Tab-separated table of C-alpha atoms in Angstrom:
chain	number	residue	atom	x	y	z
A	43	UNK	CA	-31.320	5.040	44.906
A	44	UNK	CA	-28.673	6.378	47.188
A	45	UNK	CA	-27.365	9.901	46.984
A	46	UNK	CA	-24.468	8.846	44.776
A	47	UNK	CA	-24.119	10.849	41.582
A	48	UNK	CA	-24.276	9.022	38.299
A	49	UNK	CA	-20.650	9.981	37.668
A	50	UNK	CA	-19.589	7.922	40.666
A	51	UNK	CA	-21.673	4.918	39.690
A	52	UNK	CA	-20.400	5.258	36.103
A	53	UNK	CA	-23.848	5.089	34.555
A	54	UNK	CA	-24.291	4.976	30.788
A	55	UNK	CA	-26.604	7.958	30.754
A	56	UNK	CA	-25.687	10.735	33.124
A	57	UNK	CA	-27.134	14.224	33.268
A	58	UNK	CA	-24.340	15.230	35.597
A	59	UNK	CA	-21.853	14.480	32.833
A	60	UNK	CA	-23.567	16.851	30.422
A	61	UNK	CA	-23.667	19.575	33.072
A	62	UNK	CA	-20.061	19.330	34.191
A	63	UNK	CA	-18.367	18.497	30.898
A	64	UNK	CA	-20.507	20.403	28.452
A	65	UNK	CA	-17.546	22.566	27.444
A	66	UNK	CA	-15.411	19.538	26.607
A	67	UNK	CA	-18.249	18.015	24.631
A	68	UNK	CA	-18.892	21.240	22.730
A	69	UNK	CA	-15.208	21.663	21.884
A	70	UNK	CA	-14.988	18.128	20.570
A	71	UNK	CA	-18.138	18.576	18.496
A	72	UNK	CA	-16.857	21.828	17.026
A	73	UNK	CA	-13.544	20.179	16.153
A	74	UNK	CA	-15.411	17.267	14.591
A	75	UNK	CA	-17.590	19.538	12.463
A	76	UNK	CA	-14.647	21.705	11.411
A	77	UNK	CA	-12.531	18.734	10.355
A	78	UNK	CA	-15.440	17.273	8.397
A	79	UNK	CA	-16.373	20.526	6.649
A	80	UNK	CA	-12.793	21.411	5.748
A	81	UNK	CA	-12.094	17.887	4.478
A	82	UNK	CA	-15.161	17.680	2.278
A	83	UNK	CA	-14.615	21.232	0.972
A	84	UNK	CA	-10.998	20.531	0.028
A	85	UNK	CA	-12.039	17.154	-1.373
A	86	UNK	CA	-14.587	18.852	-3.606
A	87	UNK	CA	-12.091	21.499	-4.719
A	88	UNK	CA	-9.664	18.760	-5.798
A	89	UNK	CA	-12.230	16.298	-7.146
A	90	UNK	CA	-13.871	18.746	-9.559
A	91	UNK	CA	-10.764	19.475	-11.659
A	92	UNK	CA	-9.760	15.803	-11.472
A	93	UNK	CA	-13.154	14.730	-12.789
A	94	UNK	CA	-13.008	17.335	-15.558
A	95	UNK	CA	-9.526	16.165	-16.496
A	96	UNK	CA	-10.615	12.520	-16.484
A	97	UNK	CA	-13.501	13.379	-18.772
A	98	UNK	CA	-11.543	15.571	-21.179
A	99	UNK	CA	-8.535	13.281	-21.558
A	100	UNK	CA	-9.328	9.596	-21.512
A	101	UNK	CA	-5.676	8.812	-20.877
A	102	UNK	CA	-5.999	10.335	-17.401
A	103	UNK	CA	-9.325	8.704	-16.572
A	104	UNK	CA	-7.884	5.261	-15.815
A	105	UNK	CA	-5.067	6.447	-13.524
A	106	UNK	CA	-7.281	8.952	-11.676
A	107	UNK	CA	-10.022	6.408	-10.987
A	108	UNK	CA	-7.483	3.695	-10.247
A	109	UNK	CA	-5.446	5.694	-7.766
A	110	UNK	CA	-8.475	7.038	-5.908
A	111	UNK	CA	-9.907	3.523	-5.701
A	112	UNK	CA	-6.694	2.133	-4.285
A	113	UNK	CA	-6.621	4.940	-1.704
A	114	UNK	CA	-10.163	3.995	-0.710
A	115	UNK	CA	-9.047	0.450	-0.001
A	116	UNK	CA	-6.498	1.503	2.600
A	117	UNK	CA	-7.652	1.110	6.203
A	118	UNK	CA	-8.002	4.497	7.864
A	119	UNK	CA	-5.561	3.741	10.658
A	120	UNK	CA	-2.942	2.863	8.041
A	121	UNK	CA	-3.773	5.937	5.971
A	122	UNK	CA	-3.293	8.298	8.900
A	123	UNK	CA	-0.147	6.490	9.961
A	124	UNK	CA	1.385	6.660	6.495
A	125	UNK	CA	0.854	10.420	6.479
A	126	UNK	CA	2.498	10.782	9.879
A	127	UNK	CA	6.058	11.388	8.624
A	128	UNK	CA	4.769	14.144	6.322
A	129	UNK	CA	2.506	16.064	8.664
A	130	UNK	CA	3.472	14.981	12.160
A	131	UNK	CA	0.798	14.910	14.851
A	132	UNK	CA	-1.512	17.556	13.454
A	133	UNK	CA	-5.043	18.230	12.330
A	134	UNK	CA	-3.639	18.567	8.796
A	135	UNK	CA	-2.821	14.852	8.884
A	136	UNK	CA	-6.408	13.927	9.672
A	137	UNK	CA	-7.814	16.343	7.097
A	138	UNK	CA	-5.461	15.068	4.382
A	139	UNK	CA	-6.437	11.468	5.053
A	140	UNK	CA	-10.114	12.311	4.946
A	141	UNK	CA	-9.685	14.340	1.740
A	142	UNK	CA	-7.999	11.366	0.074
A	143	UNK	CA	-10.930	9.141	1.041
A	144	UNK	CA	-13.556	11.600	-0.162
A	145	UNK	CA	-11.880	11.872	-3.578
A	146	UNK	CA	-13.025	8.410	-4.668
A	147	UNK	CA	-16.678	9.116	-4.038
A	148	UNK	CA	-16.616	12.682	-5.312
A	149	UNK	CA	-14.640	12.110	-8.526
A	150	UNK	CA	-16.830	9.165	-9.507
A	151	UNK	CA	-20.039	11.003	-8.820
A	152	UNK	CA	-19.031	14.176	-10.628
A	153	UNK	CA	-17.841	12.133	-13.591
A	154	UNK	CA	-21.059	10.121	-13.652
A	155	UNK	CA	-23.088	13.313	-13.410
A	156	UNK	CA	-21.220	14.961	-16.277
A	157	UNK	CA	-21.468	11.889	-18.439
A	158	UNK	CA	-25.208	11.710	-17.870
A	159	UNK	CA	-25.720	15.171	-19.376
A	160	UNK	CA	-27.782	14.566	-22.515
A	161	UNK	CA	-25.887	15.176	-25.722
A	162	UNK	CA	-28.892	17.175	-27.012
A	163	UNK	CA	-28.431	19.691	-24.214
A	164	UNK	CA	-24.796	20.153	-25.198
A	165	UNK	CA	-25.649	20.453	-28.870
A	166	UNK	CA	-28.348	22.999	-28.153
A	167	UNK	CA	-25.998	25.088	-26.027
A	168	UNK	CA	-23.284	24.922	-28.679
A	169	UNK	CA	-25.827	25.893	-31.287
A	170	UNK	CA	-26.707	28.911	-29.186
A	171	UNK	CA	-23.071	29.910	-29.373
A	172	UNK	CA	-21.893	28.758	-25.924
A	173	UNK	CA	-18.152	28.333	-25.617
A	174	UNK	CA	-16.665	25.376	-23.706
A	175	UNK	CA	-16.459	27.270	-20.404
A	176	UNK	CA	-19.934	28.683	-20.578
A	177	UNK	CA	-21.216	25.257	-21.620
A	178	UNK	CA	-19.563	23.737	-18.580
A	179	UNK	CA	-20.653	26.361	-16.074
A	180	UNK	CA	-24.168	27.044	-17.289
A	181	UNK	CA	-25.300	23.735	-18.747
A	182	UNK	CA	-23.190	20.747	-17.757
A	183	UNK	CA	-22.436	21.492	-14.117
A	184	UNK	CA	-26.018	22.413	-13.212
A	185	UNK	CA	-27.252	19.223	-14.870
A	186	UNK	CA	-24.592	17.211	-13.048
A	187	UNK	CA	-25.498	18.849	-9.753
A	188	UNK	CA	-27.823	16.119	-8.415
A	189	UNK	CA	-25.139	13.443	-8.838
A	190	UNK	CA	-22.484	15.791	-7.457
A	191	UNK	CA	-24.520	16.608	-4.367
A	192	UNK	CA	-25.405	12.964	-3.833
A	193	UNK	CA	-21.664	12.328	-3.792
A	194	UNK	CA	-21.110	15.151	-1.325
A	195	UNK	CA	-23.748	13.627	0.959
A	196	UNK	CA	-22.136	10.219	0.988
A	197	UNK	CA	-18.669	11.692	1.384
A	198	UNK	CA	-19.846	13.846	4.283
A	199	UNK	CA	-21.587	11.047	6.149
A	200	UNK	CA	-18.608	8.732	5.881
A	201	UNK	CA	-16.210	11.556	6.742
A	202	UNK	CA	-18.128	12.255	9.958
A	203	UNK	CA	-17.717	8.606	10.926
A	204	UNK	CA	-14.080	8.414	9.834
A	205	UNK	CA	-13.029	11.565	11.648
A	206	UNK	CA	-13.225	9.596	14.905
A	207	UNK	CA	-10.153	7.594	13.888
A	208	UNK	CA	-8.202	10.847	14.011
A	209	UNK	CA	-8.282	10.244	17.769
A	210	UNK	CA	-5.064	8.289	17.280
A	211	UNK	CA	-3.303	11.635	16.765
A	212	UNK	CA	-5.620	13.541	19.136
A	213	UNK	CA	-7.525	15.314	16.364
A	214	UNK	CA	-10.523	13.044	16.183
A	215	UNK	CA	-13.165	15.413	17.504
A	216	UNK	CA	-15.709	13.258	19.286
A	217	UNK	CA	-13.495	10.253	18.557
A	218	UNK	CA	-10.938	11.613	21.006
A	219	UNK	CA	-13.595	11.612	23.735
A	220	UNK	CA	-14.521	8.041	22.818
A	221	UNK	CA	-10.933	6.893	23.030
A	222	UNK	CA	-10.341	8.720	26.321
A	223	UNK	CA	-13.513	7.159	27.645
A	224	UNK	CA	-12.116	3.739	26.801
A	225	UNK	CA	-8.990	4.276	28.870
A	226	UNK	CA	-10.987	5.466	31.856
A	227	UNK	CA	-14.026	3.221	31.142
A	228	UNK	CA	-16.101	6.374	31.381
A	229	UNK	CA	-19.378	4.997	30.056
A	230	UNK	CA	-21.389	8.226	29.917
A	231	UNK	CA	-18.688	9.924	27.866
A	232	UNK	CA	-18.308	7.076	25.363
A	233	UNK	CA	-22.053	6.772	24.835
A	234	UNK	CA	-22.651	10.520	24.591
A	235	UNK	CA	-19.824	11.021	22.087
A	236	UNK	CA	-20.864	8.001	20.016
A	237	UNK	CA	-24.485	9.073	19.828
A	238	UNK	CA	-23.443	12.624	18.969
A	239	UNK	CA	-21.352	11.268	16.082
A	240	UNK	CA	-24.344	9.508	14.595
A	241	UNK	CA	-26.549	12.548	15.191
A	242	UNK	CA	-23.975	14.721	13.402
A	243	UNK	CA	-23.896	12.369	10.429
A	244	UNK	CA	-27.677	12.269	10.142
A	245	UNK	CA	-27.979	16.043	10.592
A	246	UNK	CA	-25.347	16.675	7.927
A	247	UNK	CA	-27.127	14.326	5.550
A	248	UNK	CA	-30.482	16.032	6.072
A	249	UNK	CA	-28.943	19.476	5.681
A	250	UNK	CA	-27.314	18.508	2.398
A	251	UNK	CA	-30.538	16.887	1.235
A	252	UNK	CA	-32.283	20.188	1.855
A	253	UNK	CA	-29.554	22.018	-0.070
A	254	UNK	CA	-29.909	19.529	-2.897
A	255	UNK	CA	-33.654	20.159	-3.098
A	256	UNK	CA	-33.162	23.924	-3.047
A	257	UNK	CA	-30.445	23.905	-5.705
A	258	UNK	CA	-32.073	21.446	-8.066
A	259	UNK	CA	-35.802	22.147	-8.092
A	260	UNK	CA	-36.172	20.611	-11.547
A	261	UNK	CA	-35.280	17.117	-10.331
A	262	UNK	CA	-38.343	17.054	-8.125
A	263	UNK	CA	-40.663	17.872	-11.000
A	264	UNK	CA	-38.941	15.140	-12.960
A	265	UNK	CA	-39.313	12.674	-10.131
A	266	UNK	CA	-43.056	13.184	-10.025
A	267	UNK	CA	-43.310	12.170	-13.644
A	268	UNK	CA	-41.074	9.130	-13.286
A	269	UNK	CA	-41.605	8.051	-9.703
A	270	UNK	CA	-39.484	4.926	-9.991
A	271	UNK	CA	-36.122	5.624	-11.458
A	272	UNK	CA	-34.409	2.365	-12.355
A	273	UNK	CA	-31.837	1.422	-9.774
A	274	UNK	CA	-28.511	1.024	-11.481
A	275	UNK	CA	-26.017	-1.717	-10.637
A	276	UNK	CA	-24.300	1.303	-9.497
A	277	UNK	CA	-26.274	1.453	-6.312
A	278	UNK	CA	-24.549	-1.540	-5.090
A	279	UNK	CA	-21.115	-0.918	-3.796
A	280	UNK	CA	-21.299	0.197	-0.222
A	281	UNK	CA	-17.642	0.464	0.487
A	282	UNK	CA	-16.496	2.440	3.425
A	283	UNK	CA	-13.010	2.628	4.732
A	284	UNK	CA	-13.148	1.884	8.407
B	135	UNK	CA	10.323	12.190	6.140
B	136	UNK	CA	13.132	10.178	4.568
B	137	UNK	CA	14.211	9.144	8.042
B	138	UNK	CA	10.807	7.647	8.592
B	139	UNK	CA	10.942	5.691	5.348
B	140	UNK	CA	14.432	4.311	5.878
B	141	UNK	CA	13.525	3.722	9.517
B	142	UNK	CA	10.411	1.827	8.483
B	143	UNK	CA	12.455	-0.259	6.082
B	144	UNK	CA	14.951	-1.073	8.812
B	145	UNK	CA	12.076	-1.962	11.140
B	146	UNK	CA	10.518	-4.249	8.538
B	147	UNK	CA	13.768	-6.019	7.768
B	148	UNK	CA	14.590	-6.682	11.412
B	149	UNK	CA	13.605	-10.281	11.921
B	150	UNK	CA	13.020	-9.808	15.651
B	151	UNK	CA	10.014	-7.667	14.844
B	152	UNK	CA	8.360	-10.538	13.002
B	153	UNK	CA	8.530	-13.069	15.803
B	154	UNK	CA	6.960	-13.558	19.176
B	155	UNK	CA	3.679	-12.611	20.813
B	156	UNK	CA	3.808	-9.014	19.561
B	157	UNK	CA	5.530	-9.805	16.272
B	158	UNK	CA	4.158	-9.204	12.821
B	159	UNK	CA	3.444	-12.867	12.120
B	160	UNK	CA	1.369	-13.352	15.265
B	161	UNK	CA	-0.538	-10.121	14.617
B	162	UNK	CA	-1.087	-11.130	11.020
B	163	UNK	CA	-2.484	-14.479	12.150
B	164	UNK	CA	-4.835	-12.712	14.557
B	165	UNK	CA	-5.873	-10.332	11.813
B	166	UNK	CA	-6.595	-13.094	9.320
B	167	UNK	CA	-8.442	-15.084	11.971
B	168	UNK	CA	-10.711	-12.117	12.777
B	169	UNK	CA	-11.267	-11.411	9.084
B	170	UNK	CA	-11.945	-14.985	8.044
B	171	UNK	CA	-14.285	-15.899	10.890
B	172	UNK	CA	-16.275	-12.683	10.696
B	173	UNK	CA	-16.597	-12.689	6.940
B	174	UNK	CA	-17.814	-16.283	7.009
B	175	UNK	CA	-20.356	-15.566	9.750
B	176	UNK	CA	-21.566	-12.431	7.967
B	177	UNK	CA	-21.972	-14.339	4.686
B	178	UNK	CA	-23.935	-17.110	6.387
B	179	UNK	CA	-26.211	-14.568	8.057
B	180	UNK	CA	-26.652	-11.991	5.291
B	181	UNK	CA	-26.499	-13.802	1.960
B	182	UNK	CA	-29.469	-16.191	2.390
B	183	UNK	CA	-31.663	-13.341	3.604
B	184	UNK	CA	-30.576	-11.004	0.810
B	185	UNK	CA	-30.924	-13.638	-1.913
B	186	UNK	CA	-34.336	-14.713	-0.687
B	187	UNK	CA	-35.593	-11.138	-0.405
B	188	UNK	CA	-34.148	-10.389	-3.828
B	189	UNK	CA	-35.849	-13.456	-5.307
B	190	UNK	CA	-39.167	-12.482	-3.756
B	191	UNK	CA	-38.627	-8.827	-4.611
B	192	UNK	CA	-39.289	-7.571	-1.119
B	193	UNK	CA	-37.392	-5.605	1.479
B	194	UNK	CA	-35.460	-3.298	-0.827
B	195	UNK	CA	-35.882	-0.352	1.506
B	196	UNK	CA	-34.572	-2.507	4.342
B	197	UNK	CA	-31.444	-3.514	2.441
B	198	UNK	CA	-30.624	0.025	1.397
B	199	UNK	CA	-31.409	1.574	4.757
B	200	UNK	CA	-29.238	-0.891	6.597
B	201	UNK	CA	-26.273	-0.014	4.466
B	202	UNK	CA	-26.913	3.706	4.849
B	203	UNK	CA	-27.064	3.384	8.605
B	204	UNK	CA	-23.871	1.347	8.449
B	205	UNK	CA	-22.135	4.232	6.765
B	206	UNK	CA	-23.118	6.746	9.419
B	207	UNK	CA	-22.073	4.682	12.430
B	208	UNK	CA	-18.455	5.215	13.405
B	209	UNK	CA	-16.642	1.904	13.649
B	210	UNK	CA	-14.450	3.108	16.462
B	211	UNK	CA	-17.467	4.082	18.557
B	212	UNK	CA	-19.060	0.660	18.165
B	213	UNK	CA	-15.810	-1.113	19.018
B	214	UNK	CA	-15.248	0.975	22.126
B	215	UNK	CA	-18.871	0.724	23.221
B	216	UNK	CA	-18.828	-3.059	22.926
B	217	UNK	CA	-15.509	-3.235	24.715
B	218	UNK	CA	-16.701	-1.410	27.810
B	219	UNK	CA	-19.966	-3.334	28.047
B	220	UNK	CA	-19.893	-6.610	29.975
B	221	UNK	CA	-19.154	-8.267	26.608
B	222	UNK	CA	-15.677	-6.802	26.909
B	223	UNK	CA	-14.812	-9.453	29.467
B	224	UNK	CA	-15.034	-12.152	26.822
B	225	UNK	CA	-11.756	-11.406	25.078
B	226	UNK	CA	-12.208	-11.124	21.320
B	227	UNK	CA	-15.984	-11.162	21.380
B	228	UNK	CA	-16.535	-7.357	21.049
B	229	UNK	CA	-14.231	-7.253	18.036
B	230	UNK	CA	-15.861	-10.239	16.399
B	231	UNK	CA	-19.348	-8.822	16.906
B	232	UNK	CA	-18.357	-5.390	15.588
B	233	UNK	CA	-16.670	-6.912	12.541
B	234	UNK	CA	-19.711	-9.019	11.698
B	235	UNK	CA	-21.973	-5.987	12.074
B	236	UNK	CA	-19.835	-3.980	9.683
B	237	UNK	CA	-19.493	-6.807	7.172
B	238	UNK	CA	-23.232	-7.309	6.780
B	239	UNK	CA	-24.429	-4.073	5.048
B	240	UNK	CA	-22.390	-4.385	1.821
B	241	UNK	CA	-23.171	-8.098	1.573
B	242	UNK	CA	-26.877	-7.530	2.062
B	243	UNK	CA	-27.219	-4.562	-0.277
B	244	UNK	CA	-25.138	-5.966	-3.109
B	245	UNK	CA	-26.718	-9.399	-3.088
B	246	UNK	CA	-30.214	-7.926	-2.918
B	247	UNK	CA	-29.610	-5.450	-5.718
B	248	UNK	CA	-27.840	-8.111	-7.761
B	249	UNK	CA	-30.966	-10.270	-7.612
B	250	UNK	CA	-33.261	-7.361	-8.409
B	251	UNK	CA	-31.110	-6.254	-11.314
B	252	UNK	CA	-31.690	-9.490	-13.194
B	253	UNK	CA	-33.632	-8.642	-16.322
B	254	UNK	CA	-37.303	-9.485	-15.707
B	255	UNK	CA	-37.741	-10.632	-19.299
B	256	UNK	CA	-35.037	-13.252	-18.737
B	257	UNK	CA	-36.808	-14.461	-15.615
B	258	UNK	CA	-40.123	-14.570	-17.452
B	259	UNK	CA	-38.566	-16.482	-20.312
B	260	UNK	CA	-37.191	-19.006	-17.841
B	261	UNK	CA	-40.604	-19.381	-16.247
B	262	UNK	CA	-42.147	-19.729	-19.684
B	263	UNK	CA	-39.784	-22.610	-20.343
B	264	UNK	CA	-41.348	-24.277	-17.328
B	265	UNK	CA	-38.670	-23.622	-14.727
B	266	UNK	CA	-39.856	-23.721	-11.147
B	267	UNK	CA	-39.143	-20.931	-8.686
B	268	UNK	CA	-36.187	-22.878	-7.347
B	269	UNK	CA	-34.766	-23.478	-10.790
B	270	UNK	CA	-35.149	-19.836	-11.773
B	271	UNK	CA	-33.362	-18.936	-8.567
B	272	UNK	CA	-30.425	-21.280	-8.939
B	273	UNK	CA	-30.000	-21.389	-12.714
B	274	UNK	CA	-30.954	-17.881	-13.802
B	275	UNK	CA	-30.976	-15.322	-11.035
B	276	UNK	CA	-27.999	-16.540	-9.040
B	277	UNK	CA	-25.534	-16.736	-11.959
B	278	UNK	CA	-26.657	-13.350	-13.254
B	279	UNK	CA	-26.457	-11.755	-9.820
B	280	UNK	CA	-23.053	-13.299	-9.202
B	281	UNK	CA	-20.894	-10.289	-10.142
B	282	UNK	CA	-22.670	-8.018	-7.688
B	283	UNK	CA	-22.717	-10.660	-4.975
B	284	UNK	CA	-18.956	-10.943	-5.395
B	285	UNK	CA	-18.597	-7.160	-5.294
B	286	UNK	CA	-20.421	-7.286	-1.980
B	287	UNK	CA	-18.146	-9.969	-0.605
B	288	UNK	CA	-15.090	-8.051	-1.745
B	289	UNK	CA	-16.275	-4.769	-0.289
B	290	UNK	CA	-17.144	-6.522	2.897
B	291	UNK	CA	-13.788	-8.269	3.133
B	292	UNK	CA	-11.858	-5.049	2.628
B	293	UNK	CA	-14.025	-3.380	5.223
B	294	UNK	CA	-13.465	-6.145	7.738
B	295	UNK	CA	-9.713	-5.954	7.204
B	296	UNK	CA	-9.872	-2.217	7.814
B	297	UNK	CA	-12.101	-2.560	10.848
B	298	UNK	CA	-9.903	-5.276	12.318
B	299	UNK	CA	-7.147	-2.668	12.231
B	300	UNK	CA	-9.249	-0.354	14.367
B	301	UNK	CA	-9.796	-3.133	16.896
B	302	UNK	CA	-6.271	-2.365	18.043
B	303	UNK	CA	-7.385	1.096	19.123
B	304	UNK	CA	-9.884	-0.595	21.409
B	305	UNK	CA	-7.084	-2.697	22.858
B	306	UNK	CA	-7.677	-5.865	20.850
B	307	UNK	CA	-5.186	-7.746	18.700
B	308	UNK	CA	-4.539	-7.649	14.992
B	309	UNK	CA	-2.085	-5.782	12.798
B	310	UNK	CA	-3.314	-2.414	14.016
B	311	UNK	CA	-1.520	-3.170	17.275
B	312	UNK	CA	1.817	-2.628	15.567
B	313	UNK	CA	0.645	0.863	14.634
B	314	UNK	CA	-0.872	1.738	18.005
B	315	UNK	CA	2.177	0.371	19.810
B	316	UNK	CA	4.316	2.552	17.576
B	317	UNK	CA	2.235	5.560	18.551
B	318	UNK	CA	2.552	4.745	22.234
B	319	UNK	CA	6.315	4.353	21.941
B	320	UNK	CA	6.492	7.468	19.736
B	321	UNK	CA	8.308	5.251	17.301
B	322	UNK	CA	7.437	6.710	13.890
B	323	UNK	CA	9.309	4.082	11.854
B	324	UNK	CA	7.266	1.367	13.548
B	325	UNK	CA	4.018	3.273	12.884
B	326	UNK	CA	4.885	3.612	9.203
B	327	UNK	CA	6.055	0.001	8.928
B	328	UNK	CA	2.811	-1.219	10.498
B	329	UNK	CA	0.788	0.987	8.162
B	330	UNK	CA	2.624	-0.410	5.151
B	331	UNK	CA	1.892	-3.972	6.240
B	332	UNK	CA	-1.786	-3.191	6.778
B	333	UNK	CA	-2.072	-1.347	3.459
B	334	UNK	CA	-0.381	-4.152	1.552
B	335	UNK	CA	-2.648	-6.735	3.185
B	336	UNK	CA	-5.794	-4.744	2.312
B	337	UNK	CA	-4.724	-4.297	-1.302
B	338	UNK	CA	-3.664	-7.939	-1.556
B	339	UNK	CA	-7.019	-9.168	-0.309
B	340	UNK	CA	-8.786	-6.902	-2.775
B	341	UNK	CA	-6.712	-8.214	-5.669
B	342	UNK	CA	-7.110	-11.862	-4.643
B	343	UNK	CA	-10.879	-11.474	-4.431
B	344	UNK	CA	-11.106	-9.670	-7.775
B	345	UNK	CA	-9.187	-12.513	-9.410
B	346	UNK	CA	-11.198	-15.170	-7.569
B	347	UNK	CA	-14.407	-13.438	-8.614
B	348	UNK	CA	-13.430	-13.629	-12.263
B	349	UNK	CA	-12.179	-17.189	-12.123
B	350	UNK	CA	-15.329	-18.539	-10.502
B	351	UNK	CA	-17.808	-16.457	-12.484
B	352	UNK	CA	-20.404	-18.959	-13.766
B	353	UNK	CA	-21.387	-16.666	-16.629
B	354	UNK	CA	-17.859	-16.457	-17.875
B	355	UNK	CA	-17.576	-20.190	-18.273
B	356	UNK	CA	-20.965	-20.340	-19.894
B	357	UNK	CA	-20.029	-17.517	-22.223
B	358	UNK	CA	-16.792	-19.118	-23.351
B	359	UNK	CA	-18.608	-22.391	-23.935
B	360	UNK	CA	-21.136	-20.770	-26.252
B	361	UNK	CA	-18.368	-18.795	-27.847
B	362	UNK	CA	-16.577	-21.990	-28.779
B	363	UNK	CA	-19.779	-23.338	-30.254
B	364	UNK	CA	-20.647	-20.289	-32.289
B	365	UNK	CA	-17.127	-18.935	-32.624
B	366	UNK	CA	-18.637	-15.619	-31.616
B	367	UNK	CA	-16.812	-12.954	-29.593
B	368	UNK	CA	-17.262	-13.442	-25.862
B	369	UNK	CA	-17.219	-9.878	-24.761
B	370	UNK	CA	-20.981	-9.768	-24.244
B	371	UNK	CA	-21.709	-11.278	-20.847
B	372	UNK	CA	-18.117	-10.896	-19.725
B	373	UNK	CA	-18.301	-7.162	-19.775
B	374	UNK	CA	-20.749	-6.865	-16.945
B	375	UNK	CA	-18.855	-9.320	-14.827
B	376	UNK	CA	-15.410	-8.144	-15.679
B	377	UNK	CA	-15.452	-4.519	-14.576
B	378	UNK	CA	-15.810	-4.643	-10.844
B	379	UNK	CA	-13.714	-1.626	-10.065
B	380	UNK	CA	-14.258	0.209	-13.298
B	381	UNK	CA	-17.212	1.900	-14.830
B	382	UNK	CA	-19.701	-0.336	-13.046
B	383	UNK	CA	-18.930	1.352	-9.772
B	384	UNK	CA	-18.971	4.854	-11.079
B	385	UNK	CA	-22.536	5.746	-10.337
B	386	UNK	CA	-22.454	3.605	-7.245
B	387	UNK	CA	-22.140	6.281	-4.772
B	388	UNK	CA	-24.569	8.547	-6.586
B	389	UNK	CA	-27.123	5.823	-6.892
B	390	UNK	CA	-26.858	5.027	-3.265
B	391	UNK	CA	-27.264	8.643	-2.413
B	392	UNK	CA	-30.444	9.017	-4.320
B	393	UNK	CA	-31.627	5.742	-2.849
B	394	UNK	CA	-31.192	7.275	0.568
B	395	UNK	CA	-33.078	10.251	-0.660
B	396	UNK	CA	-36.021	8.158	-1.694
B	397	UNK	CA	-36.278	6.211	1.501
């Protein structure tokens, strides 16, 4: 080995890169996390009332599921581009696109969770004098929580991956580093940012899994009794807008 | 905003934009070429493995894990990584490889689960009638798994179309190039026009595959045949096959989530 630094030789893995550009890397990661968290949070805030509406009034169910499904079909580059005239080159554009994608997963999961609440539980609560709101907040939502959180996990993982496409408008978090690295064929930067993306997705998933376990202790007890829950046909669709 | 829409319309209706090396038609041809080739390769690679594993009842964790990993890996990162490796010197190769990689998870998972979902009592009945493993596979499991296999192909196709769009960000061809070129020229009408074309193509492919899935469903034909014989309503077997984007998908995401949880 000569005395050349790995930045000059453009190595894939380069300690020098982490030392000299750690600030850039941190900023991009923070932006990535912020965009993801804000998108999923807004997505959840919109999906919950939509799911409740779809459940209460069957007339809305078809359109709500249909529209969110169609949105999910749109390629991400097209989605962000279509929002361009509305938001201009801004982080709001990226967040809006990601929110629209998360709606499909979240609405369907919340709806499925609510519909899986046993009728006996509802009857019992009504018999105890629960009104519709109290029934929803104290019985139905907690029982739907596992499905809801499973939806949040999937939405979060795919949002972390999709955020990178925001690089097209310079708000892609780590994606922006990846795209810059392409122009300059800066291997260390592309690899570091890509790996960090995957690490973020896995970390987010594990964190939410932990939250899920903490919030729904009863599901674990249930799982011990029925170790092999039947896998629904439901498990199958692995769509992901790219 | 209205400027962008009228501008996009003007862009779309200008015939010069449709012709030539950078025109819509050439980009569309590139896009369809990428999509077709990669989907075919992915089907040839993934479907036999998934169907065999499903028939044998092994490798479920593998199928589900692969699709979960697929979800976490950013497409753009893979495209860019492949482009700046030595593979990048071989023209379209990085794009083709990335597209195949992203097409495989939904194909694998859906086909596997489709095979596993087949009612075991039906399979046992078929065996009891003296069907061999091969016959059970081709006459019982495959037709019953068909709707989910088709869902996988559809999901995969839509994903490949979307990913082929991103190839443009890594400097490759395809319809995404119209969008990225628009960004580079700061030409918003072109960006919006390109996005509309891409969106329409994605939705069109989805619709075509949904219709194709229904038309070629072996159970549907079988069902209508028996219906004619018994003059009984056909909604039985059709229901499962006929709701690809409806209720059947609802738990999808949730189910997958808990599958991840278990693995």
